mmCIF file of C-alpha atoms in Angstrom:
data_model
loop_
_atom_site.group_PDB
_atom_site.id
_atom_site.type_symbol
_atom_site.label_atom_id
_atom_site.label_comp_id
_atom_site.label_asym_id
_atom_site.label_seq_id
_atom_site.Cartn_x
_atom_site.Cartn_y
_atom_site.Cartn_z
ATOM 1 C CA ALA A 18 55.233 13.310 5.860
ATOM 2 C CA PRO A 19 53.740 13.290 9.172
ATOM 3 C CA GLY A 20 50.287 14.043 8.768
ATOM 4 C CA PHE A 21 49.784 13.106 5.418
ATOM 5 C CA LEU A 22 48.675 10.209 2.992
ATOM 6 C CA ASP A 23 51.200 7.854 1.472
ATOM 7 C CA GLN A 24 49.740 5.740 -1.447
ATOM 8 C CA PRO A 25 48.166 3.120 0.098
ATOM 9 C CA GLY A 26 46.558 5.093 2.721
ATOM 10 C CA VAL A 27 44.632 7.731 -0.549
ATOM 11 C CA ARG A 28 43.921 4.136 -2.233
ATOM 12 C CA GLU A 29 43.039 2.435 0.927
ATOM 13 C CA LEU A 30 40.416 5.753 1.775
ATOM 14 C CA ALA A 31 39.214 5.177 -1.959
ATOM 15 C CA ALA A 32 38.705 1.704 -1.932
ATOM 16 C CA GLU A 33 36.059 1.896 1.403
ATOM 17 C CA GLY A 34 34.339 4.063 -0.583
ATOM 18 C CA MET A 35 35.485 7.965 0.907
ATOM 19 C CA ALA A 36 35.083 10.807 -2.048
ATOM 20 C CA ILE A 37 38.936 11.492 -3.484
ATOM 21 C CA GLY A 38 38.947 14.352 -4.405
ATOM 22 C CA CYS A 39 41.437 17.591 -5.894
ATOM 23 C CA HIS A 40 42.917 19.971 -3.778
ATOM 24 C CA GLY A 41 45.957 20.675 -5.676
ATOM 25 C CA MET A 42 49.547 19.872 -6.067
ATOM 26 C CA ARG A 43 52.130 21.683 -4.469
ATOM 27 C CA HIS A 44 48.631 23.830 -1.709
ATOM 28 C CA ARG A 45 48.953 27.350 -3.200
ATOM 29 C CA SER A 46 46.037 29.336 -3.986
ATOM 30 C CA TRP A 47 45.637 29.003 -7.125
ATOM 31 C CA ARG A 48 44.295 32.612 -7.843
ATOM 32 C CA ARG A 49 48.270 33.808 -7.718
ATOM 33 C CA LEU A 50 49.140 30.908 -10.463
ATOM 34 C CA GLU A 51 50.060 31.520 -14.113
ATOM 35 C CA GLU A 52 48.061 29.508 -16.140
ATOM 36 C CA HIS A 53 50.927 26.677 -16.161
ATOM 37 C CA ALA A 54 51.223 26.533 -12.262
ATOM 38 C CA LEU A 55 47.729 26.555 -12.378
ATOM 39 C CA TRP A 56 47.388 23.701 -14.979
ATOM 40 C CA GLU A 57 49.661 21.823 -12.224
ATOM 41 C CA GLU A 58 47.269 21.481 -9.958
ATOM 42 C CA LEU A 59 44.140 21.030 -11.743
ATOM 43 C CA VAL A 60 45.215 19.344 -14.297
ATOM 44 C CA ASP A 61 48.685 17.149 -13.682
ATOM 45 C CA ALA A 62 47.680 16.333 -9.321
ATOM 46 C CA ARG A 63 44.284 15.763 -10.364
ATOM 47 C CA ARG A 64 46.374 13.126 -13.352
ATOM 48 C CA LEU A 65 48.403 11.544 -10.755
ATOM 49 C CA LEU A 66 45.219 11.240 -7.640
ATOM 50 C CA GLU A 67 43.353 8.927 -10.655
ATOM 51 C CA GLN A 68 46.351 6.594 -10.918
ATOM 52 C CA VAL A 69 46.394 6.209 -7.226
ATOM 53 C CA VAL A 70 42.636 5.473 -6.920
ATOM 54 C CA GLU A 71 42.430 3.483 -9.888
ATOM 55 C CA ARG A 72 38.744 6.136 -11.261
ATOM 56 C CA PRO A 73 38.414 9.032 -12.225
ATOM 57 C CA VAL A 74 38.555 12.260 -9.507
ATOM 58 C CA THR A 75 35.384 14.238 -10.786
ATOM 59 C CA GLU A 76 35.657 17.142 -7.110
ATOM 60 C CA ALA A 77 38.097 20.137 -6.339
ATOM 61 C CA ALA A 78 38.598 22.227 -3.080
ATOM 62 C CA CYS A 79 39.984 25.249 -3.448
ATOM 63 C CA PRO A 80 43.425 25.890 -1.520
ATOM 64 C CA PHE A 81 42.744 28.609 1.731
ATOM 65 C CA GLY A 82 38.921 28.518 -0.221
ATOM 66 C CA LEU A 83 40.348 31.504 -2.840
ATOM 67 C CA TYR A 84 38.688 31.596 -6.162
ATOM 68 C CA ASP A 85 38.335 34.232 -9.008
ATOM 69 C CA ARG A 86 36.374 34.099 -12.697
ATOM 70 C CA ARG A 87 39.687 32.030 -13.684
ATOM 71 C CA VAL A 88 39.984 29.889 -11.139
ATOM 72 C CA LEU A 89 36.381 29.403 -12.201
ATOM 73 C CA ARG A 90 36.737 29.278 -15.520
ATOM 74 C CA SER A 91 39.548 26.572 -15.619
ATOM 75 C CA LEU A 92 37.928 24.079 -13.462
ATOM 76 C CA HIS A 93 34.900 24.422 -15.596
ATOM 77 C CA ARG A 94 37.035 23.614 -18.488
ATOM 78 C CA CYS A 95 39.460 20.678 -16.501
ATOM 79 C CA ARG A 96 35.212 19.729 -16.823
ATOM 80 C CA TYR A 97 35.255 19.425 -12.698
ATOM 81 C CA ARG A 98 31.494 17.975 -11.600
ATOM 82 C CA ARG A 99 32.172 19.697 -8.656
ATOM 83 C CA ILE A 100 34.192 22.794 -6.225
ATOM 84 C CA TYR A 101 33.543 23.108 -3.481
ATOM 85 C CA THR A 102 35.143 26.824 -1.316
ATOM 86 C CA SER A 103 35.580 28.325 2.008
ATOM 87 C CA ASP A 104 32.824 30.318 1.858
ATOM 88 C CA ARG A 105 30.725 28.845 4.624
ATOM 89 C CA GLY A 106 27.110 28.483 4.976
ATOM 90 C CA THR A 107 24.895 26.264 3.272
ATOM 91 C CA ALA A 108 24.117 24.911 -0.450
ATOM 92 C CA ARG A 109 21.758 22.181 -2.565
ATOM 93 C CA SER A 110 23.403 19.402 -3.184
ATOM 94 C CA ASP A 111 22.393 20.478 -7.319
ATOM 95 C CA ASP A 112 25.255 22.688 -6.284
ATOM 96 C CA TRP A 113 28.472 22.911 -8.462
ATOM 97 C CA MET A 114 30.536 25.121 -6.000
ATOM 98 C CA GLN A 115 29.774 23.883 -2.795
ATOM 99 C CA ALA A 116 30.233 25.988 0.247
ATOM 100 C CA ARG A 117 32.265 23.846 3.364
ATOM 101 C CA ASN A 118 32.232 25.049 6.625
ATOM 102 C CA SER A 119 35.645 24.360 8.424
ATOM 103 C CA VAL A 120 35.333 22.930 12.799
ATOM 104 C CA ARG A 121 37.678 24.536 14.860
ATOM 105 C CA ALA A 122 38.523 23.451 18.589
ATOM 106 C CA GLY A 123 37.503 26.799 18.784
ATOM 107 C CA ASP A 124 33.911 26.855 18.071
ATOM 108 C CA GLY A 125 31.219 25.913 20.038
ATOM 109 C CA ALA A 126 28.066 24.328 20.014
ATOM 110 C CA GLY A 127 26.088 27.102 18.600
ATOM 111 C CA LEU A 128 28.358 26.835 15.036
ATOM 112 C CA VAL A 129 25.513 25.513 13.119
ATOM 113 C CA ASP A 130 22.748 27.481 13.858
ATOM 114 C CA HIS A 131 25.146 30.287 13.226
ATOM 115 C CA ILE A 132 25.980 28.596 9.184
ATOM 116 C CA LEU A 133 22.331 28.385 9.521
ATOM 117 C CA SER A 134 21.325 31.785 9.763
ATOM 118 C CA LEU A 135 23.780 32.951 6.906
ATOM 119 C CA GLU A 136 20.785 32.047 5.131
ATOM 120 C CA SER A 137 18.189 32.335 7.179
ATOM 121 C CA ALA A 138 16.885 35.928 7.610
ATOM 122 C CA PRO A 139 16.239 37.959 3.768
ATOM 123 C CA HIS A 140 18.966 40.649 4.733
ATOM 124 C CA ASN A 141 21.515 38.012 5.458
ATOM 125 C CA ALA A 142 21.039 36.192 2.517
ATOM 126 C CA LEU A 143 20.838 38.944 -0.467
ATOM 127 C CA ARG A 144 24.371 39.981 1.494
ATOM 128 C CA ARG A 145 25.802 36.547 1.298
ATOM 129 C CA ARG A 146 24.665 36.387 -2.051
ATOM 130 C CA LEU A 147 26.007 40.041 -3.340
ATOM 131 C CA LYS A 148 29.779 39.131 -1.738
ATOM 132 C CA LEU A 149 29.537 35.484 -3.655
ATOM 133 C CA ALA A 150 28.959 37.398 -7.115
ATOM 134 C CA VAL A 151 31.816 39.285 -6.126
ATOM 135 C CA LYS A 152 34.202 36.848 -4.871
ATOM 136 C CA ARG A 153 32.867 35.051 -8.466
ATOM 137 C CA TRP A 154 33.304 37.986 -10.930
ATOM 138 C CA ARG A 155 36.769 39.575 -9.696
#
């Protein structure tokens, strides 16, 4: 399909050293799925990717950045080593969950300053940590 890589394209990226992670089978919100469908997104999709790239796939990115406690438990059970979300902000390199920052056409030169400001002021950092804690526990 236009705009998507085929198997040889994914294999070539992996061979050049690109990290290949799972984003699910059908790009559905994992929060809304029943167990069998979540299994397809986390396990079956990873298995197919591993056949293509001929190495373990240990990272996943939550579609739409959406997750909850059940999804996080499932990702742990599936032994993913790193999870990417769309929570914006910074993350330590050894964190299991990594904030992902999308850059869009309308974003200006101040984007990096904005992302860094999410953590800089003490009240901003506390508010952000509370917001993320609520997301993880719902």
